[in-house]
Every structure is written in structure tokens, then in C-alpha cells.
């Protein structure tokens, strides 16, 4: 590991806005933020571009960027400290361990911005909009909570449309080309580092906003047209 990465790993351990595999946080995020504002998560946040953008826009919300890679989290956390964004924090952990850190009904909104689409069929269950992840998110979400996906991947976009339909979710917004809109909403004008690169390459940016069903999701019972090859896997 390079010296710069080692230095950043050491630094984030001292940052008050970074929590690294914390214990006893379920239901206690209001103590960290010292308010009762609703929680929004950015999953696989990378450098935290959306975490920062949302925190700047919504002082009455607490935004938490979640990622495993401390070197990336360092950048977002450092910017948040420099800008005194007290409503932005970063959680270093695996996304499939979210239920170790959040209580039922504690999360008001999830953003998934330019995640790895895991295009190989054998990796489909790693997609953050796979029914397996929706089942993980469901008990942690407050009533009426929403999930947002912003991606340049046509495959992940279509896959998520399939999941929404098969899992009984409710589509709130479905935008096949964000920047073809006459006026792009402020929320969607926030750009991540990767989005900037994709736009320079002329790629289309897609967006989905949806709500999970009230009935409990059993991911193993959901069959997707593009997922049938996985039916025999664990």
C-alpha cells in the first residue's frame, strides 16, 4: 500500500465525521449529529460527491456516505470538515452489513450513484438494486422512504426496472436521459467524479426513483428475466 494511502487511513481515524465499523450506532445517529433530522444514505459513496452535494442543499437532513474504501472516504470527509458541513458523515463498512449500524425505520432515503453494475451474470447479486439488497434495505427504511439510482449503465438501469416490477415496487420517476431534459432538477445536477468522466465520453445518464412495497420482500422468490441463470446459486 502506498504511503499516501497509509497516511489517509491514519487521518480518517482522527476525523470526527468518519465512523469506522462503529458499535452501538443503531438508533443513535441523532446523538452523533446532535439533532433529530432525517437520515439519507449514499451507498458506495466513493469520494462522497453526492453526500457533500446533498448536505450543502439540505441543512435539515443528515447525510451519510457509506463505503469500504477509506482512501476514497478521506476526500469527502476532508471536504466536509473544511466546509464545516456538520450534517455530513461517513461510515466505513460493507454495504451488506447496514443492519449492524441502523435501526428499523431509521433511514428516510437512499442514493445509489454510479455503482459498479457488475455486468457479468454471475455477479448479478452484487448489484445494489438486486432484490437481495432490497430485502436488506426494507426494514431499515422509514414508511414512504425512497431509493434513487443514478447510473450511466444501460444494463443496470434496465435490470433495476425489472426488479422494480418483479418486487412490487412503485416507480416515482424514470428518466432515460437526464441531460436531455429541458431543465435538469437541482438534485440531479449534483455530479460525481465518475459522472463527469462519463459525460465527457458522451455517455447517457439515467435515473430511477422508487419506493419499496409494504409487504416483506423475499428475494429468493423473485424471478427476473435477466436473473434466471442465478436461480440455482446461493
Coordinates of N, CA, C and O in Angstrom, one line a residue, residues 123-210:
X123 N -22.3 -12.2 -11.3 CA -22.1 -11.2 -10.2 C -23.4 -10.4 -10.0 O -23.4 -9.4 -9.2
X124 N -24.5 -10.8 -10.6 CA -25.7 -10.0 -10.5 C -26.2 -9.7 -9.1 O -26.7 -8.6 -8.8
X125 N -26.0 -10.6 -8.2 CA -26.5 -10.4 -6.8 C -25.6 -9.4 -6.0 O -26.0 -9.0 -4.9
X126 N -24.5 -8.9 -6.7 CA -23.8 -7.9 -6.1 C -24.3 -6.5 -6.5 O -23.8 -5.5 -5.9
X127 N -25.2 -6.4 -7.4 CA -25.8 -5.1 -7.8 C -26.6 -4.6 -6.7 O -27.4 -5.3 -6.1
X128 N -26.4 -3.3 -6.4 CA -27.0 -2.7 -5.2 C -28.5 -2.5 -5.3 O -29.2 -2.1 -4.4
X129 N -29.1 -2.8 -6.5 CA -30.5 -2.8 -6.7 C -31.1 -4.2 -6.9 O -32.2 -4.4 -7.2
X130 N -30.3 -5.2 -6.6 CA -30.8 -6.6 -6.7 C -31.8 -6.8 -5.6 O -31.6 -6.2 -4.5
X131 N -32.8 -7.7 -5.8 CA -33.7 -8.0 -4.7 C -33.1 -8.4 -3.4 O -33.6 -8.1 -2.3
X132 N -31.9 -9.0 -3.4 CA -31.2 -9.3 -2.2 C -30.9 -8.1 -1.4 O -31.0 -8.1 -0.1
X133 N -30.5 -7.0 -2.0 CA -30.2 -5.8 -1.3 C -31.5 -5.1 -0.9 O -31.5 -4.5 0.2
X134 N -32.5 -5.1 -1.8 CA -33.8 -4.5 -1.4 C -34.3 -5.1 -0.1 O -34.9 -4.4 0.7
X135 N -34.2 -6.4 0.0 CA -34.6 -7.1 1.2 C -33.8 -6.6 2.4 O -34.4 -6.5 3.5
X136 N -32.5 -6.3 2.2 CA -31.7 -5.8 3.3 C -32.2 -4.4 3.7 O -32.3 -4.1 4.9
X137 N -32.4 -3.5 2.7 CA -32.8 -2.2 3.0 C -34.2 -2.0 3.6 O -34.4 -1.1 4.5
X138 N -35.1 -2.9 3.2 CA -36.5 -2.7 3.6 C -36.8 -2.5 5.0 O -37.5 -1.5 5.4
X139 N -36.3 -3.3 6.0 CA -36.7 -3.0 7.4 C -36.0 -1.7 7.9 O -36.5 -1.2 8.9
X140 N -35.0 -1.3 7.3 CA -34.2 -0.1 7.8 C -34.9 1.2 7.3 O -34.6 2.3 7.9
X141 N -35.8 1.1 6.3 CA -36.4 2.3 5.7 C -37.6 2.7 6.5 O -38.4 1.9 6.9
X142 N -37.8 4.0 6.7 CA -39.0 4.6 7.3 C -40.1 4.4 6.3 O -39.9 4.3 5.1
X143 N -41.4 4.5 6.8 CA -42.5 4.4 5.9 C -42.5 5.6 4.8 O -42.2 6.7 5.2
X144 N -42.7 5.2 3.5 CA -42.6 6.2 2.5 C -41.2 6.5 2.0 O -41.1 7.4 1.1
X145 N -40.2 5.9 2.5 CA -38.8 6.2 2.1 C -38.6 5.8 0.6 O -39.3 5.0 0.1
X146 N -37.6 6.5 0.0 CA -37.4 6.3 -1.4 C -35.9 5.9 -1.6 O -35.0 6.1 -0.8
X147 N -35.8 5.2 -2.8 CA -34.4 4.8 -3.2 C -34.2 5.5 -4.6 O -35.1 5.4 -5.5
X148 N -33.0 6.0 -4.8 CA -32.6 6.7 -6.0 C -31.4 6.0 -6.6 O -30.4 5.8 -6.0
X149 N -31.5 5.8 -7.9 CA -30.4 5.2 -8.7 C -30.0 6.2 -9.8 O -30.9 6.6 -10.6
X150 N -28.8 6.5 -9.9 CA -28.3 7.4 -11.0 C -27.1 6.6 -11.6 O -26.2 6.2 -10.9
X151 N -27.2 6.3 -12.9 CA -26.2 5.4 -13.5 C -26.0 5.8 -15.0 O -26.9 6.3 -15.6
X152 N -24.8 5.4 -15.5 CA -24.5 5.5 -16.9 C -24.7 4.1 -17.5 O -24.6 4.0 -18.8
X153 N -25.0 3.1 -16.8 CA -25.1 1.8 -17.3 C -26.5 1.5 -17.7 O -27.4 1.4 -16.9
X154 N -26.7 1.3 -19.0 CA -28.0 0.9 -19.6 C -28.4 -0.4 -19.0 O -29.6 -0.7 -18.8
X155 N -27.4 -1.3 -18.8 CA -27.8 -2.7 -18.3 C -28.3 -2.6 -16.9 O -29.3 -3.3 -16.6
X156 N -27.6 -1.8 -16.0 CA -28.1 -1.7 -14.7 C -29.4 -1.0 -14.6 O -30.3 -1.4 -13.8
X157 N -29.6 0.0 -15.4 CA -30.9 0.7 -15.5 C -32.0 -0.2 -15.9 O -33.1 -0.3 -15.2
X158 N -31.9 -1.0 -16.9 CA -32.9 -2.0 -17.3 C -33.1 -3.1 -16.3 O -34.3 -3.4 -16.0
X159 N -32.0 -3.5 -15.7 CA -32.1 -4.5 -14.6 C -33.0 -4.0 -13.5 O -33.8 -4.7 -12.9
X160 N -32.7 -2.8 -13.1 CA -33.4 -2.2 -11.9 C -34.9 -2.0 -12.3 O -35.8 -2.2 -11.4
X161 N -35.2 -1.6 -13.5 CA -36.6 -1.6 -14.0 C -37.3 -2.9 -13.8 O -38.4 -3.0 -13.3
X162 N -36.6 -4.0 -14.1 CA -37.1 -5.4 -14.0 C -37.4 -5.6 -12.5 O -38.4 -6.2 -12.1
X163 N -36.4 -5.3 -11.7 CA -36.5 -5.5 -10.2 C -37.7 -4.8 -9.6 O -38.5 -5.3 -8.9
X164 N -37.9 -3.5 -10.0 CA -39.0 -2.7 -9.5 C -40.3 -3.4 -9.8 O -41.2 -3.5 -9.0
X165 N -40.4 -3.9 -11.1 CA -41.7 -4.5 -11.5 C -41.9 -5.8 -10.8 O -43.0 -6.1 -10.2
X166 N -40.9 -6.7 -10.7 CA -41.0 -8.0 -10.1 C -41.2 -8.0 -8.6 O -41.8 -8.9 -8.1
X167 N -40.6 -7.0 -7.9 CA -40.6 -6.9 -6.5 C -41.8 -6.2 -6.0 O -42.0 -6.1 -4.8
X168 N -42.7 -5.6 -6.9 CA -43.8 -4.9 -6.5 C -43.5 -3.5 -6.0 O -44.3 -2.9 -5.2
X169 N -42.4 -2.9 -6.4 CA -42.1 -1.6 -6.0 C -42.9 -0.6 -6.8 O -43.5 -0.9 -7.8
X170 N -42.9 0.7 -6.3 CA -43.6 1.8 -7.0 C -42.6 2.7 -7.6 O -41.7 3.3 -6.9
X171 N -42.7 2.9 -8.9 CA -41.8 3.8 -9.6 C -42.3 5.3 -9.4 O -43.5 5.5 -9.7
X172 N -41.5 6.1 -9.0 CA -41.8 7.5 -8.8 C -41.3 8.4 -9.9 O -42.0 9.2 -10.5
X173 N -40.1 8.1 -10.3 CA -39.5 8.8 -11.5 C -38.7 7.8 -12.3 O -38.0 7.0 -11.7
X174 N -38.8 7.9 -13.6 CA -38.0 7.1 -14.5 C -37.5 8.0 -15.7 O -38.3 8.4 -16.5
X175 N -36.2 8.4 -15.7 CA -35.7 9.3 -16.6 C -34.6 8.6 -17.4 O -33.5 8.3 -16.9
X176 N -34.8 8.3 -18.7 CA -33.9 7.6 -19.5 C -32.7 8.4 -19.9 O -31.7 7.8 -20.3
X177 N -32.8 9.7 -19.9 CA -31.7 10.6 -20.3 C -31.8 11.9 -19.5 O -32.5 12.8 -19.9
X178 N -31.1 11.9 -18.4 CA -31.2 13.1 -17.5 C -30.9 14.4 -18.2 O -31.6 15.4 -18.1
X179 N -29.8 14.4 -19.0 CA -29.4 15.7 -19.6 C -30.1 16.0 -20.9 O -29.8 17.1 -21.5
X180 N -31.0 15.2 -21.3 CA -31.9 15.6 -22.4 C -33.1 16.3 -21.9 O -33.9 16.8 -22.7
X181 N -33.3 16.4 -20.6 CA -34.4 17.2 -20.1 C -34.3 18.7 -20.3 O -33.2 19.2 -20.3
X182 N -35.4 19.4 -20.6 CA -35.3 20.8 -20.8 C -34.7 21.6 -19.6 O -34.0 22.5 -19.8
X183 N -35.0 21.1 -18.4 CA -34.4 21.7 -17.2 C -34.1 20.5 -16.3 O -35.0 19.9 -15.8
X184 N -32.8 20.3 -16.0 CA -32.4 19.3 -15.1 C -32.6 19.7 -13.6 O -32.2 20.8 -13.2
X185 N -33.4 18.9 -12.8 CA -33.6 19.3 -11.4 C -32.3 19.5 -10.7 O -31.3 18.8 -11.0
X186 N -32.3 20.3 -9.7 CA -31.1 20.6 -8.9 C -30.5 19.3 -8.3 O -29.3 19.2 -8.3
X187 N -31.4 18.4 -7.8 CA -30.9 17.2 -7.2 C -30.1 16.4 -8.2 O -29.1 15.7 -7.8
X188 N -30.5 16.4 -9.4 CA -29.8 15.6 -10.5 C -28.6 16.3 -11.1 O -27.9 15.8 -11.9
X189 N -28.4 17.6 -10.8 CA -27.3 18.4 -11.3 C -26.0 18.1 -10.4 O -24.9 18.5 -10.9
X190 N -26.2 17.5 -9.3 CA -25.0 17.1 -8.5 C -24.3 16.1 -9.3 O -24.9 15.1 -9.7
X191 N -23.0 16.3 -9.5 CA -22.2 15.4 -10.3 C -21.1 14.7 -9.5 O -20.4 15.4 -8.7
X192 N -21.0 13.4 -9.6 CA -19.8 12.7 -9.0 C -18.6 12.8 -10.0 O -18.7 13.2 -11.1
X193 N -17.5 12.4 -9.4 CA -16.3 12.4 -10.2 C -16.5 11.5 -11.5 O -16.1 11.9 -12.6
X194 N -17.1 10.3 -11.3 CA -17.3 9.4 -12.4 C -18.3 9.9 -13.4 O -18.2 9.7 -14.6
X195 N -19.3 10.6 -12.9 CA -20.3 11.2 -13.8 C -19.7 12.2 -14.7 O -19.9 12.2 -15.9
X196 N -18.8 13.0 -14.2 CA -18.1 14.0 -15.1 C -17.3 13.3 -16.2 O -17.3 13.7 -17.3
X197 N -16.6 12.2 -15.8 CA -15.9 11.4 -16.8 C -16.8 10.8 -17.8 O -16.5 10.8 -19.0
X198 N -18.0 10.3 -17.4 CA -18.9 9.7 -18.3 C -19.5 10.7 -19.3 O -19.7 10.4 -20.5
X199 N -19.8 11.9 -18.8 CA -20.3 12.9 -19.6 C -19.3 13.4 -20.7 O -19.7 13.6 -21.8
X200 N -18.0 13.4 -20.3 CA -17.0 13.8 -21.3 C -16.9 12.7 -22.4 O -16.6 13.0 -23.5
X201 N -17.2 11.5 -22.0 CA -17.2 10.4 -23.0 C -18.5 10.3 -23.8 O -18.7 9.4 -24.6
X202 N -19.5 11.2 -23.5 CA -20.7 11.2 -24.3 C -21.7 10.2 -23.8 O -22.6 9.8 -24.6
X203 N -21.6 9.7 -22.6 CA -22.4 8.6 -22.2 C -23.8 9.2 -21.6 O -23.8 10.3 -21.2
X204 N -24.8 8.4 -21.7 CA -26.1 8.8 -21.3 C -26.3 8.5 -19.8 O -25.9 7.4 -19.3
X205 N -26.8 9.5 -19.0 CA -27.0 9.3 -17.6 C -28.5 9.0 -17.4 O -29.4 9.8 -17.8
X206 N -28.8 8.0 -16.6 CA -30.1 7.5 -16.4 C -30.5 7.6 -14.9 O -29.6 7.5 -14.0
X207 N -31.8 7.7 -14.6 CA -32.2 8.0 -13.2 C -33.5 7.2 -12.9 O -34.4 7.3 -13.7
X208 N -33.5 6.6 -11.8 CA -34.8 5.9 -11.3 C -35.0 6.3 -9.8 O -34.0 6.3 -9.0
X209 N -36.2 6.6 -9.5 CA -36.6 6.8 -8.1 C -37.8 5.9 -7.8 O -38.8 5.9 -8.5
X210 N -37.7 5.1 -6.7 CA -38.8 4.2 -6.5 C -38.9 4.0 -5.0 O -38.1 4.3 -4.1

